[in-house]
């Protein structure tokens, strides 16, 4: 319960005066961040294409080292 109160105060509480001069980031920065977040979520939900891509290089490396 206390963690929920902490999160509420940190993210939804009143803005401190020392940060009043800050504004929202421009649209291009928001779009870039959104693309990166969606890519991370996509890789987290469906990691197999990335795993296959990495597996090819790791397999070759293991063969070169005599591990396979």
Short mmCIF file of C-alpha atoms in Angstrom, two decimals:
data_model
loop_
_atom_site.label_atom_id
_atom_site.label_comp_id
_atom_site.label_asym_id
_atom_site.label_seq_id
_atom_site.Cartn_x
_atom_site.Cartn_y
_atom_site.Cartn_z
CA UNK A 1 0.00 0.00 0.00
CA UNK A 2 2.82 2.40 0.82
CA UNK A 3 4.46 1.85 -2.55
CA UNK A 4 1.24 2.89 -4.28
CA UNK A 5 1.17 6.11 -2.28
CA UNK A 6 4.80 6.76 -3.18
CA UNK A 7 4.15 6.19 -6.87
CA UNK A 8 1.12 8.44 -6.71
CA UNK A 9 3.07 11.27 -5.12
CA UNK A 10 6.06 10.93 -7.44
CA UNK A 11 4.19 10.69 -10.73
CA UNK A 12 0.93 12.49 -10.02
CA UNK A 13 1.80 14.90 -7.22
CA UNK A 14 2.25 18.65 -7.53
CA UNK A 15 5.22 19.89 -9.55
CA UNK A 16 8.14 21.14 -7.48
CA UNK A 17 9.08 24.79 -8.13
CA UNK A 18 12.64 23.92 -9.15
CA UNK A 19 11.28 22.01 -12.18
CA UNK A 20 8.66 24.55 -13.25
CA UNK A 21 10.78 25.84 -16.16
CA UNK A 22 10.80 22.43 -17.90
CA UNK A 23 8.37 21.81 -20.74
CA UNK A 24 7.24 18.74 -22.66
CA UNK A 25 9.73 17.35 -25.18
CA UNK A 26 9.21 18.16 -28.87
CA UNK A 27 7.08 15.84 -31.00
CA UNK A 28 10.08 14.30 -32.78
CA UNK A 29 11.60 13.24 -29.44
CA UNK A 30 8.28 11.79 -28.32
CA UNK A 31 7.99 9.87 -31.60
CA UNK A 32 11.54 8.54 -31.31
CA UNK A 33 10.92 7.41 -27.74
CA UNK A 34 7.65 5.76 -28.73
CA UNK A 35 9.37 3.82 -31.53
CA UNK A 36 12.08 2.59 -29.16
CA UNK A 37 9.55 1.60 -26.50
CA UNK A 38 7.43 -0.28 -29.04
CA UNK A 39 10.53 -2.07 -30.36
CA UNK A 40 11.51 -3.13 -26.83
CA UNK A 41 8.01 -4.35 -26.08
CA UNK A 42 7.91 -6.22 -29.39
CA UNK A 43 11.25 -7.92 -28.73
CA UNK A 44 10.09 -8.78 -25.22
CA UNK A 45 6.87 -10.38 -26.45
CA UNK A 46 8.28 -12.05 -29.57
CA UNK A 47 12.08 -12.50 -29.17
CA UNK A 48 12.56 -15.47 -31.53
CA UNK A 49 13.69 -13.54 -34.66
CA UNK A 50 16.37 -11.80 -32.62
CA UNK A 51 17.39 -15.06 -30.94
CA UNK A 52 17.76 -16.77 -34.33
CA UNK A 53 19.89 -13.88 -35.57
CA UNK A 54 22.17 -14.09 -32.54
CA UNK A 55 22.27 -17.90 -32.63
CA UNK A 56 23.91 -17.93 -36.06
CA UNK A 57 26.86 -15.88 -34.86
CA UNK A 58 27.20 -17.68 -31.55
CA UNK A 59 27.14 -21.09 -33.21
CA UNK A 60 29.93 -20.08 -35.61
CA UNK A 61 31.95 -18.68 -32.72
CA UNK A 62 31.52 -21.86 -30.68
CA UNK A 63 32.58 -24.00 -33.64
CA UNK A 64 35.69 -21.85 -34.12
CA UNK A 65 36.57 -22.27 -30.45
CA UNK A 66 36.04 -26.04 -30.60
CA UNK A 67 32.95 -26.03 -28.41
CA UNK A 68 30.60 -27.73 -30.86
#
